[in-house]
Structure formats: C-alpha cells, structure tokens
Short mmCIF file of C-alpha atoms in Angstrom, two decimals:
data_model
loop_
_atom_site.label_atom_id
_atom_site.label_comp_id
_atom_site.label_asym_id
_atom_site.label_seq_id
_atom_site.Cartn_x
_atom_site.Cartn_y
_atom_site.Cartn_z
CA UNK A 13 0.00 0.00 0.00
CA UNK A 14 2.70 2.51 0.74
CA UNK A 15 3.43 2.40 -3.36
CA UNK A 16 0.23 2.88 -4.43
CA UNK A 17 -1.06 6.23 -5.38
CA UNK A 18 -3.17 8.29 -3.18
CA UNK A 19 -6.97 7.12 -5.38
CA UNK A 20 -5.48 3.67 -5.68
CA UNK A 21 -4.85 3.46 -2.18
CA UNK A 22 -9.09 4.67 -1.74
CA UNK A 23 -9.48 2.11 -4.22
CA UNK A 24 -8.38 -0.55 -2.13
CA UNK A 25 -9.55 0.65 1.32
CA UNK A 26 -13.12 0.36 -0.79
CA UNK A 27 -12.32 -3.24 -1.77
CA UNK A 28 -11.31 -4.13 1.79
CA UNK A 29 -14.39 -2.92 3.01
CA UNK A 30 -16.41 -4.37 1.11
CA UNK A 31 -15.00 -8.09 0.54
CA UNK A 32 -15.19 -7.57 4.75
CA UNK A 33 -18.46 -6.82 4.22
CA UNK A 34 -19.05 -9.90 1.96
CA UNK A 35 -17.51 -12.14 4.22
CA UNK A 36 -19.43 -11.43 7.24
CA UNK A 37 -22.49 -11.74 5.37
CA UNK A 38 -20.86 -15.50 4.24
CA UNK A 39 -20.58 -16.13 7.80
CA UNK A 40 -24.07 -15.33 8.84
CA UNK A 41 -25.45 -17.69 5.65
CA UNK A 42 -22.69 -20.56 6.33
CA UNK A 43 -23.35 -20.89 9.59
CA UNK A 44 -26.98 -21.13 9.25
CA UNK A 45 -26.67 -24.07 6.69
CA UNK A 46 -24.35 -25.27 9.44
CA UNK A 47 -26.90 -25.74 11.86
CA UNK A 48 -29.38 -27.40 9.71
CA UNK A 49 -30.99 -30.70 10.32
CA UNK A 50 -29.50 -33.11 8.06
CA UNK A 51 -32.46 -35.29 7.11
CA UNK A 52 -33.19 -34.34 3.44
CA UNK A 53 -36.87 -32.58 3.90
CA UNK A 54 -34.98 -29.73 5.42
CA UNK A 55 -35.65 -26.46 2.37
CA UNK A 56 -34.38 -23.57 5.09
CA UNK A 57 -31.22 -22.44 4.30
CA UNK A 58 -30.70 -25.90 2.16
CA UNK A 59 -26.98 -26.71 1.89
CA UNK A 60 -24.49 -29.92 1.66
CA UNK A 61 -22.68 -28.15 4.76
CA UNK A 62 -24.80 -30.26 7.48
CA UNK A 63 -24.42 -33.93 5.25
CA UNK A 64 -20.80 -33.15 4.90
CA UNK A 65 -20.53 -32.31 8.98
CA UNK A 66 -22.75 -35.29 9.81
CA UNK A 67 -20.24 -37.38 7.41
CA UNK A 68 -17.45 -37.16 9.27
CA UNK A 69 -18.76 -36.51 13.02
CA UNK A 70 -21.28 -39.78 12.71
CA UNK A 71 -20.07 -41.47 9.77
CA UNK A 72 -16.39 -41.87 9.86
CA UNK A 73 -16.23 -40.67 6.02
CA UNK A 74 -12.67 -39.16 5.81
CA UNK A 75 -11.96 -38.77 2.23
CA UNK A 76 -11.65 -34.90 2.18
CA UNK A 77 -9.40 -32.84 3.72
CA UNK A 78 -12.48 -30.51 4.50
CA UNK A 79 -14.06 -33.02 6.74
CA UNK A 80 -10.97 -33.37 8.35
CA UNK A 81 -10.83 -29.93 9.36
CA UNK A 82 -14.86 -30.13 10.21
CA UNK A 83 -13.89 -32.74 12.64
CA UNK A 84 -11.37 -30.98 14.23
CA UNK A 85 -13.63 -27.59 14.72
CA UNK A 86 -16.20 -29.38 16.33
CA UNK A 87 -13.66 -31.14 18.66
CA UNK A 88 -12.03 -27.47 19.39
CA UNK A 89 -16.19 -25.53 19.68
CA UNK A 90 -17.41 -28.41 21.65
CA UNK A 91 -19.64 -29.74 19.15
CA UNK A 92 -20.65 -26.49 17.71
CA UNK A 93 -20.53 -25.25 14.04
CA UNK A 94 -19.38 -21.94 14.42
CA UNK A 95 -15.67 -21.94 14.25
CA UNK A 96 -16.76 -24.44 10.66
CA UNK A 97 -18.54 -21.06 9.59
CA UNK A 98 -15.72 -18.81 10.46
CA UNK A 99 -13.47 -21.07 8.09
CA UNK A 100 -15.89 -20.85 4.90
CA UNK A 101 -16.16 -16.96 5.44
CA UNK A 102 -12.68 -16.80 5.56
CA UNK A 103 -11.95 -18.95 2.44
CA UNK A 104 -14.67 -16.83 0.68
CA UNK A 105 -12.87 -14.04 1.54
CA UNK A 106 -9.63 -15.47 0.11
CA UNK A 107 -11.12 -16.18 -2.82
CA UNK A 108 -11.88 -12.85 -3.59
CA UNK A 109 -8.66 -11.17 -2.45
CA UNK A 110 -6.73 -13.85 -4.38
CA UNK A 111 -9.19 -13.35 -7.90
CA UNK A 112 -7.82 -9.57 -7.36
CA UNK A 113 -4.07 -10.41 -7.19
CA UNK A 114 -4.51 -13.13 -10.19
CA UNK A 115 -6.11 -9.92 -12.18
CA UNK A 116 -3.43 -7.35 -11.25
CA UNK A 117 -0.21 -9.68 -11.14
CA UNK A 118 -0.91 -12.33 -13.69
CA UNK A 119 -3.31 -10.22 -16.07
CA UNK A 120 -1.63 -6.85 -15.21
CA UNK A 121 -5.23 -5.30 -15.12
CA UNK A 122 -5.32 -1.83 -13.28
CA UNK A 123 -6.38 -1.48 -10.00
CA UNK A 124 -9.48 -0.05 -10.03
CA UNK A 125 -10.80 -3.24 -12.56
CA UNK A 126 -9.20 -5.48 -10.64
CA UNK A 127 -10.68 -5.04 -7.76
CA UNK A 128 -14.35 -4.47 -9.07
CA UNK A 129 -13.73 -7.39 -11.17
CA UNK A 130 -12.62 -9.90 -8.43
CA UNK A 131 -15.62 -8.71 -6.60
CA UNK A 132 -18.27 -9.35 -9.46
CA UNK A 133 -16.21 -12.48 -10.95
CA UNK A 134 -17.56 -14.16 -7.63
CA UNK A 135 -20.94 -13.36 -8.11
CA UNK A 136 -21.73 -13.90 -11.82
CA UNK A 137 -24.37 -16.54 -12.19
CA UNK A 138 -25.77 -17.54 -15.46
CA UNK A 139 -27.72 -15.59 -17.28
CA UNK A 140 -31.23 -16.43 -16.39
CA UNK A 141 -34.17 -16.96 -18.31
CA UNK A 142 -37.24 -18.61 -17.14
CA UNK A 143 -38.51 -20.59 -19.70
CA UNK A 144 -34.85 -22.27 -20.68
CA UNK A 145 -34.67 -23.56 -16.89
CA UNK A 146 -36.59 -21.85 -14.39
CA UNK A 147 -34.10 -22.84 -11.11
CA UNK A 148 -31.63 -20.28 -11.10
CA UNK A 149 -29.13 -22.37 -10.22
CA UNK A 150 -29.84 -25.85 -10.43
CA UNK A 151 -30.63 -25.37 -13.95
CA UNK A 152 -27.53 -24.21 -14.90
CA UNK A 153 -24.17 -24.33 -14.24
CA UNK A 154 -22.38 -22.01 -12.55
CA UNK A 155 -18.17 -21.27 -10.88
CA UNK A 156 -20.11 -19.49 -8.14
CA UNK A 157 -21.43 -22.21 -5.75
CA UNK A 158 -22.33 -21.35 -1.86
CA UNK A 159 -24.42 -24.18 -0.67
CA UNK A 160 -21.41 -27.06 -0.98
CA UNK A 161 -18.80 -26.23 1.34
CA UNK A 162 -16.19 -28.60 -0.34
CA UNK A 163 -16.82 -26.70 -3.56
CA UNK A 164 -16.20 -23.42 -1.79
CA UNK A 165 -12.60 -24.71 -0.56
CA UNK A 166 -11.74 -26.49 -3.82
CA UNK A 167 -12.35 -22.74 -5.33
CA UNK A 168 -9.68 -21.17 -3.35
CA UNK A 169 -7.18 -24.52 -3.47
CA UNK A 170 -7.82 -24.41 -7.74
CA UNK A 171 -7.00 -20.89 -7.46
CA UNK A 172 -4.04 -20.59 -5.83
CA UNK A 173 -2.86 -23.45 -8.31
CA UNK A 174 -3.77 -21.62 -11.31
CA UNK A 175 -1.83 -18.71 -10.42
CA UNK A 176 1.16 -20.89 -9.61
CA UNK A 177 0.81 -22.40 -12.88
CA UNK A 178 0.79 -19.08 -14.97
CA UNK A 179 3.74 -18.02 -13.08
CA UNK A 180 5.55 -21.50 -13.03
CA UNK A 181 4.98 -22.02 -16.65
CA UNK A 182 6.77 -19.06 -18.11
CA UNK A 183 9.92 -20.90 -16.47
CA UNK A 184 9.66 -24.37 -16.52
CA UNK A 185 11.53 -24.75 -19.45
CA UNK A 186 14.03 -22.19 -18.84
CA UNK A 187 17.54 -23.40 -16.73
CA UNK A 188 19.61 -22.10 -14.53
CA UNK A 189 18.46 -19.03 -12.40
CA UNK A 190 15.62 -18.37 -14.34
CA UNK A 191 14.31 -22.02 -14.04
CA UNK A 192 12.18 -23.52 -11.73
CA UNK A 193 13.86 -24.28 -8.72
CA UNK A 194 13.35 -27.76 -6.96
CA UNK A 195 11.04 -26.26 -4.06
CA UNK A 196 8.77 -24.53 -6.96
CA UNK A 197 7.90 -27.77 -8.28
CA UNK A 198 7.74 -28.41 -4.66
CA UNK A 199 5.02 -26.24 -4.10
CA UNK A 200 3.40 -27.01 -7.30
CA UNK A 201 2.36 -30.56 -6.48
CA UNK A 202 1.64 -30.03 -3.11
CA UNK A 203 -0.73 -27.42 -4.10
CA UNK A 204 -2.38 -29.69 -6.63
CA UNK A 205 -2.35 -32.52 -4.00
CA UNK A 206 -3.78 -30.46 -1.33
CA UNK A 207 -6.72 -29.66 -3.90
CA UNK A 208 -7.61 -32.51 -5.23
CA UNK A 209 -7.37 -34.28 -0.95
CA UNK A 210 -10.20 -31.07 -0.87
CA UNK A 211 -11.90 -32.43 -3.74
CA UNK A 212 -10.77 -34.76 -6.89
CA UNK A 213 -13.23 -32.17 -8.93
CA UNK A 214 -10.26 -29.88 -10.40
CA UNK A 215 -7.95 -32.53 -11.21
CA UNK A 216 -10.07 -34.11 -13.44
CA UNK A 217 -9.91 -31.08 -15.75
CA UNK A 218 -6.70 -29.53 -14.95
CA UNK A 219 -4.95 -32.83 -15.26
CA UNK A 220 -5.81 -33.29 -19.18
CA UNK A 221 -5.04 -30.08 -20.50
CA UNK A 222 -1.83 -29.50 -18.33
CA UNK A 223 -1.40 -32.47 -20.50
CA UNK A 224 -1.93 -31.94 -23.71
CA UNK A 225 0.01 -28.23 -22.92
CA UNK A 226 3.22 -30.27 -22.31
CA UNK A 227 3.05 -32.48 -25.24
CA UNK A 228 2.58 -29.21 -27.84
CA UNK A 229 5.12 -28.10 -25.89
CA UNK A 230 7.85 -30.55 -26.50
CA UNK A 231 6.25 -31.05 -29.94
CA UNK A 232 6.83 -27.40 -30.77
CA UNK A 233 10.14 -27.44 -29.80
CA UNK A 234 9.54 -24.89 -26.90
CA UNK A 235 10.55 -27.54 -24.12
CA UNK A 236 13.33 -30.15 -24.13
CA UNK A 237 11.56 -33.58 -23.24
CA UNK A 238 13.03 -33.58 -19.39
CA UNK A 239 12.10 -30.73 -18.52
CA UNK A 240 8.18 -31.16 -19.35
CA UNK A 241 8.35 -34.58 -17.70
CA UNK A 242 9.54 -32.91 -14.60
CA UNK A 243 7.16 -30.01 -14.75
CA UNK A 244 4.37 -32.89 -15.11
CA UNK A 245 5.00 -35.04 -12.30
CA UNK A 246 4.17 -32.52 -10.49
CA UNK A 247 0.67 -34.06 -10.88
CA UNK A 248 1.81 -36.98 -9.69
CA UNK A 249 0.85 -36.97 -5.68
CA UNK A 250 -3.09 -36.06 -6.49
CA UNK A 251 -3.38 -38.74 -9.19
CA UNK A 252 -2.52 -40.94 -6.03
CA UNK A 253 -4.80 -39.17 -3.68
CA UNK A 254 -7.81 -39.25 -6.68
CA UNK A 255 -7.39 -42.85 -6.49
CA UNK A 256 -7.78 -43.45 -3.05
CA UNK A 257 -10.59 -41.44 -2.93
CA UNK A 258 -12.44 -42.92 -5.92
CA UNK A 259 -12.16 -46.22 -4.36
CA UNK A 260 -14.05 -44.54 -1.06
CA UNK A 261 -16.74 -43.22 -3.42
CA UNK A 262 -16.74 -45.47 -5.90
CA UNK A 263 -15.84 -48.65 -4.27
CA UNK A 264 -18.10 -51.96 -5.04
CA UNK A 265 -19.18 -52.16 -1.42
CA UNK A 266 -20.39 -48.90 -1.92
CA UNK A 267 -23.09 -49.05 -4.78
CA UNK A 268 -22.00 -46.19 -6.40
CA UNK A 269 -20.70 -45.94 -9.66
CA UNK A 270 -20.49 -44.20 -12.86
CA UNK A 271 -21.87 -44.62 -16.67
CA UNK A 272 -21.71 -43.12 -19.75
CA UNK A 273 -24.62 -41.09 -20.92
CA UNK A 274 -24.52 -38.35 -23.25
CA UNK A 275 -26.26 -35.07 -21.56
CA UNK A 276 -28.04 -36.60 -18.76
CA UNK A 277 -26.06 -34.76 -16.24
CA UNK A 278 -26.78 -31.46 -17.65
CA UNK A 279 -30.96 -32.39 -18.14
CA UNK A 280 -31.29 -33.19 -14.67
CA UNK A 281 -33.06 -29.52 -13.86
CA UNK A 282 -33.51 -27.95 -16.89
CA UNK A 283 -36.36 -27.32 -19.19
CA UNK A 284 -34.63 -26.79 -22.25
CA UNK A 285 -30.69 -28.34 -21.67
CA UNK A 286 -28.66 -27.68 -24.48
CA UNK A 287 -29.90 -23.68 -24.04
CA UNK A 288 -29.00 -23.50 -20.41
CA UNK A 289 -25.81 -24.25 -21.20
CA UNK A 290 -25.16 -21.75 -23.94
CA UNK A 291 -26.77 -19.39 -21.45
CA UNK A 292 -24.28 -20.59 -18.76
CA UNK A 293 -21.53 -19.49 -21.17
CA UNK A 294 -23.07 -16.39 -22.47
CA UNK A 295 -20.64 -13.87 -21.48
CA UNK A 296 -17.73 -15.54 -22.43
CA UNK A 297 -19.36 -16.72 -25.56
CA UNK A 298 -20.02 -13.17 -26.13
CA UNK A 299 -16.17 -11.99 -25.94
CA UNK A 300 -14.92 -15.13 -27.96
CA UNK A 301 -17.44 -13.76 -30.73
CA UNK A 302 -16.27 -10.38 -30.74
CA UNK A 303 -12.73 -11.54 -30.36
CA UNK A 304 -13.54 -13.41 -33.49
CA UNK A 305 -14.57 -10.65 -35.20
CA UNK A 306 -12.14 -8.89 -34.39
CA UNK A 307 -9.20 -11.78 -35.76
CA UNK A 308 -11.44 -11.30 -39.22
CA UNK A 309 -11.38 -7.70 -39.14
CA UNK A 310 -7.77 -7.81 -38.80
CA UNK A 311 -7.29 -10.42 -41.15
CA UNK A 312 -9.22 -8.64 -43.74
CA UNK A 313 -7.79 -5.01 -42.67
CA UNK A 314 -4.23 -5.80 -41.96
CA UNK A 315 -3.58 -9.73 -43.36
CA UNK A 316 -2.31 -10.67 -40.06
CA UNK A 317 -4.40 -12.03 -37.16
CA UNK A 318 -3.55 -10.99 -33.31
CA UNK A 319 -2.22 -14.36 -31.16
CA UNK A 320 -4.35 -16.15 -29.03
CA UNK A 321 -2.90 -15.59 -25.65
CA UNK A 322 -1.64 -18.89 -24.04
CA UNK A 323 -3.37 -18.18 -20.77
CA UNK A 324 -6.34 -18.18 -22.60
CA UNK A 325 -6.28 -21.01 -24.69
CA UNK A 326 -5.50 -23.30 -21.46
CA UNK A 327 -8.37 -22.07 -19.42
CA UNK A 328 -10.33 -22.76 -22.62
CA UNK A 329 -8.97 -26.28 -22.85
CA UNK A 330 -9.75 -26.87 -19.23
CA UNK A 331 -13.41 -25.62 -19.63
CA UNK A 332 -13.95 -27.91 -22.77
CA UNK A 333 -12.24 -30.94 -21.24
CA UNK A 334 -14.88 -30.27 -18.11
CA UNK A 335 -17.92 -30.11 -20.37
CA UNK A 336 -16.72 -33.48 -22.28
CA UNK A 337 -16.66 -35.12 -18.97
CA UNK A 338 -19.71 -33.77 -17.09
CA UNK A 339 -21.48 -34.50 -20.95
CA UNK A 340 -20.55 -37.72 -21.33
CA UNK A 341 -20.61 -39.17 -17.30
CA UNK A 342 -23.34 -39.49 -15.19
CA UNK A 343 -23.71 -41.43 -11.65
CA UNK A 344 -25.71 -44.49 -10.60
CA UNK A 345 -26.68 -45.66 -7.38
CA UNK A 346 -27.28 -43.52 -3.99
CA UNK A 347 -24.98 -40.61 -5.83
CA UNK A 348 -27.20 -40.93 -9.02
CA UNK A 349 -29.25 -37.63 -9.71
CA UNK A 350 -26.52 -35.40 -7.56
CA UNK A 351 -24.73 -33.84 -10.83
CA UNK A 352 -21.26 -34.20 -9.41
CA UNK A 353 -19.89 -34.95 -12.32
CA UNK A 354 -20.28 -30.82 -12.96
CA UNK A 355 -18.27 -29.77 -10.34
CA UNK A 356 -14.76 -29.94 -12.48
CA UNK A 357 -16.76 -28.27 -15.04
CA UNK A 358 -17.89 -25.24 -12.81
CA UNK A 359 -14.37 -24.42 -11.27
CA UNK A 360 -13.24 -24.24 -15.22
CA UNK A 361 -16.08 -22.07 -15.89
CA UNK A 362 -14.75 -19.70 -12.96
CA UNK A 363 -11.73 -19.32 -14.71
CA UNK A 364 -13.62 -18.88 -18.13
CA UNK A 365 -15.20 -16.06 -16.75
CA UNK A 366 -12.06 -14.79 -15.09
CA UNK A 367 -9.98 -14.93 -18.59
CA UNK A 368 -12.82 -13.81 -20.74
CA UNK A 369 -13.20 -10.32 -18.31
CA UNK A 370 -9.91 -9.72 -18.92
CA UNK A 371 -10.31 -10.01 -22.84
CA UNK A 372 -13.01 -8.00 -22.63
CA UNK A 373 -11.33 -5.33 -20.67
CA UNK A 374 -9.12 -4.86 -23.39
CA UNK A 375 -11.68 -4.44 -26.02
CA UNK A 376 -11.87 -0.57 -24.59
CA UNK A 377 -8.56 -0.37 -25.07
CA UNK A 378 -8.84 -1.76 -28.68
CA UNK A 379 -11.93 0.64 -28.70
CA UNK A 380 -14.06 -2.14 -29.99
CA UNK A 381 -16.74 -0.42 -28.53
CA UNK A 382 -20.16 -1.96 -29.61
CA UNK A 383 -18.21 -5.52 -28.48
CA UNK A 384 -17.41 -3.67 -25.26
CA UNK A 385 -21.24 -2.66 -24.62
CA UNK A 386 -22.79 -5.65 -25.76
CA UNK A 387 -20.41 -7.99 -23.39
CA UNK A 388 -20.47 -5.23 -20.63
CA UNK A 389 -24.41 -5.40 -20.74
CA UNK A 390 -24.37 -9.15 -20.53
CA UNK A 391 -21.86 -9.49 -17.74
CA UNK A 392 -23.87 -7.00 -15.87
CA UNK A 393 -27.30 -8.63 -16.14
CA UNK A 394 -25.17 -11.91 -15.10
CA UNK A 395 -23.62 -10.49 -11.86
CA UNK A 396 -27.33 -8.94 -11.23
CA UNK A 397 -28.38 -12.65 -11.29
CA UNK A 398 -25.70 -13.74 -8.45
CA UNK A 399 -26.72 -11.37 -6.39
CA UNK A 400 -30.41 -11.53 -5.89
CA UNK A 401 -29.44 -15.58 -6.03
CA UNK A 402 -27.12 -14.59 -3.35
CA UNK A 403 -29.00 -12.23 -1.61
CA UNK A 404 -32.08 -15.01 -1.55
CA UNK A 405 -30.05 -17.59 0.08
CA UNK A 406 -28.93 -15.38 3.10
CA UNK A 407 -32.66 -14.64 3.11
CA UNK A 408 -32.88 -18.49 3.75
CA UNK A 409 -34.50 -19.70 1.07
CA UNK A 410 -33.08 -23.37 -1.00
CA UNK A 411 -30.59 -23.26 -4.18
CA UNK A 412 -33.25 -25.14 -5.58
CA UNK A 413 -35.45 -21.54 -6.07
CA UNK A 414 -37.13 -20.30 -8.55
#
C-alpha cells in the first residue's frame, strides 16, 4: 500500500471494506446451513454443509481434507458449528482477495478493474431466463457455488494453483536461475495434491489439459523432453490421492458408480438443456465472438491475425475438457441424480469467466466499442443474477429456487 497512489490506495480501502463486508455476510449464511438438520426434507437455508458435517462426526467418512478440518472444529467448539462457519467466510474471503491479485499480477489489469472485477467475478451466475430452466441455479451451471462447502474450498485450493501455474509455466523450461527451482515444483504438487485431498473435482480437468500443454510443448520445440516430464510429475501426488478417494466413493461395497450417458447430467433440472448451457456461457461466448470478429477484421484489414494468448487457450482447454466429462458421465446408485460430475466443469467455468473479463477489458482499449457494450451489458445482467441468487439464500431460502 505505501506504493500505491493516493486514489489507488481509496481504491483498495473500498475493496477491503467491502470483501469484509461480503464475508461477514458469508458467515451469517454458512453458519446457518451449518446448523441445519441433516435429514433431506430440510428447504431452510438448504446446503451440503450439514451432510458433509454429519459425514465425518457420525459417519467416519474421511476422504476430504475438509471433513478433516470439520472434525477438528467441532472437537475445538465443543460440538458447535461456528468456528466451521468462520473457516468458509474466511476462504470466501480469500477467494476474492486472491481473484484480485490473479487480475493485477498475472493479467496486469489496473487497479481499479481489478478489484471491481474480483468482486463481481464471484458473483456472476448464469444468465437467467425462465422458460430455458426456471431454477436459477440448479438449472444451470455455474463457478459461483455457496451451498457445498467442499466446492467453496476447492475454489480457493484451484485458485491458488492456477496462479502458480501461470507463473511457473513461463519458467519451466528455462535453466539455470531463471528455471524452476526444486522447491517450486515443490510447491506445485503439493498445491495440486492439497486440492484434489479437498476435492478430486479440479484434477479431473486440470490434469488433461496441463497435459496436452506439455506435449505441444515438446512437440513445438519450446521444451526439451526432461524438462516437461519434470514439470508434469508434479501431478503426480493427487493422481494418487484421486485414487484413493475414488475407491471410497466409488468402491463396489459402496453401490456407487459411474456410466456413460450423453447429456443426462446437464438435463437433470432444466427445461430446455442444451440452451442452459449456452446461457451458462453467455458472457464468455459473447467476448470469444467479438474476439472473433475482431481476428477477421484484422485479417481482412491488416492480413495478419492478433495471437491467441496462451493463458487463454488453457483455461479454454480446461473448460472444454470439463464439459466433455460432465457431458458424457453421469452417476448411478445412492450418488445418481446429484450432478457431481459438474463440479470440475464449474471451477473451469470460474476461470472462463475470469480470462474472458480480462479479454473483454481490453476491447476498450482496442476501442471495440459496440463488443465492449454488448459484453459489458451481458456481464452486468449476469452479476445482477448472483446477487439476488445470493442475496435469496442469506434470506434463507433453497438453491433449488425459482
């Protein structure tokens, strides 16, 4: 703060204040869903919060980290939810300080954007329309999730590991002092790890395209063969710790499986299926059109068409890797009907978003300015949408709403 600029410095005390703000109104709504009955007929303040706390306190299930951690507030409150409540508001509150940093370090976005942008990035919601689903959220498909807690932690872990990523892959292939140094990759897996013990969700679509990045890589000549192989074992520990946990969810003694079934995940709640998810997508749909437009304009203009950022093109790998699988997967037995198959797919839309506002920050810039109003108009009806969605839940009422 003491570098920043005197209306920079405002700037920020505003953000403070108001991601404070946020996160004491998260603590009020997560501790309500804490204290829930957990006995499925329960519609007030409707969350996963109480099944995951009864998992663990009366059920013994241990396979997340999160539950871990449940366990041990309960032991430290003596029995009670609040310190659990304390945690989620603080991780939401991480979430949204960290979305600013991965704006203004990793994007270079100013400070005034950044900040407004981390705060509406974590409120966007689709962009609703009755008759296409009429739940506003279960409908859909969304990166901003507030009734499952282990989605909510999985957020922060995913993005603290993307931002490590964009900074780790500018120098994985590089050597000496401007190469990754042994605790990087360190850090690297054990963030992954750490994520995917949260919840195997992220790995299942960061995995693949981290991928497919290192073989163009070392097919492109950009990295020497050893040097991708060490950048991807990094992946290595959570592969081990996805297994483990698959066979606790997906063990036979269990019942649960999986199957392949084109769409049925995505019609579980919606009308009209295949449009929800377009609408899910509109405002980055919107900026990839104009960006389009733009690459023809160019082409047409100029005979040269502007790069594809890299960043970009990953987070857009990730997203389409997590709509092949939540497409393609569904669940059967006790799990069957739950949709957890999207939750891979709705951190990559998070990051979708995140990627496409800055793209469409730069259309200003570019003075596209029809583009700019158009995608400005339909982020702004979208982050309208997450908060009275938002605003309804601390009001009490189930995700499941109208």
């Amino acid at each position: 703060m003491k570098n920043l600029k005197k209306s920079e410095k405002i700037i920020y005390i505003a953000f403070f204040v108001l991601t404070a703000v946020y996160g004491a109104v998260c603590l009020y709504l997560f501790y309500m869903q804490s204290i829930q009955p957990a006995d499925y007929k329960n519609t007030y303040f409707e969350a996963d919060l109480p099944y995951h706390i009864s998992m663990v306190r009366d059920d013994g299930w241990y396979y997340s980290l999160t539950g871990l951690m449940y366990l041990l507030f309960l032991r430290i409150g003596g029995g009670g939810t609040a310190l659990i409540a304390v945690f989620l508001a603080l991780v939401s509150v991480a979430t949204v300080i960290i979305t600013e940093r991965f704006l203004k370090k990793i994007k270079n976005v100013e400070s005034g954007l950044s900040c407004a942008g981390a705060l509406a990035l974590n409120f966007v919601m689709p962009f609703y329309i009755r008759w296409a689903g009429e739940h506003r959220y279960i409908s859909y498909q969304s990166g901003n999730i507030w009734h499952n807690s282990t989605y909510q932690v999985m957020k922060l872990c995913a993005l603290i590991c993307i931002y490590l990523y964009f900074v780790y892959e500018k120098k994985y292939f590089k050597t000496g002092e401007e190469g990754l140094k042994v605790w990087e990759y360190i850090i690297f897996a054990a963030a992954q790890a750490l994520t995917t013990f949260v919840k195997p969700s992220f790995l299942t679509v960061f995995a693949p395209a981290f991928a497919i990045k290192l073989l163009r890589d070392i097919a492109k000549g950009k990295a020497k063969f050893v040097k991708a192989v060490l950048f991807g074992i990094t992946v290595l520990p959570s592969v081990v710790v996805m297994f483990w946990q698959n066979s606790v969810l997906f063990g036979n003694e269990t019942g649960n499986g999986y199957k392949f079934s084109f769409l049925e995940t995505f019609s579980l709640h919606a009308d009209h299926p295949k449009v929800t998810i377009l609408l899910s997508l509109a405002f980055p749909i919107a900026v990839a059109v104009t960006m389009a437009a733009g690459a023809i304009w160019s082409k047409i203009k100029t005979g040269t068409v502007p790069k594809l950022e890299g960043d970009y093109g990953f987070i857009l790998l990730m997203t389409f890797v997590g709509f092949v699988l939540a497409a393609v997967l569904a669940e059967t037995g006790e799990r069957a009907g739950a949709g957890n198959f999207l939750w891979g797919y709705s951190a990559a839309l998070f990051f979708f978003y995140m990627t496409s506002f800055v793209n469409w920050i730069k259309f200003l810039k570019e003075k596209r300015y029809a583009g700019f109003g158009i995608c400005g108009a339909i982020f702004t009806y979208q982050v309208i949408c997450g908060i009275i969605f938002f605003s309804r839940l601390v009001a009490g009422e189930s995700y499941f709403m109208k």
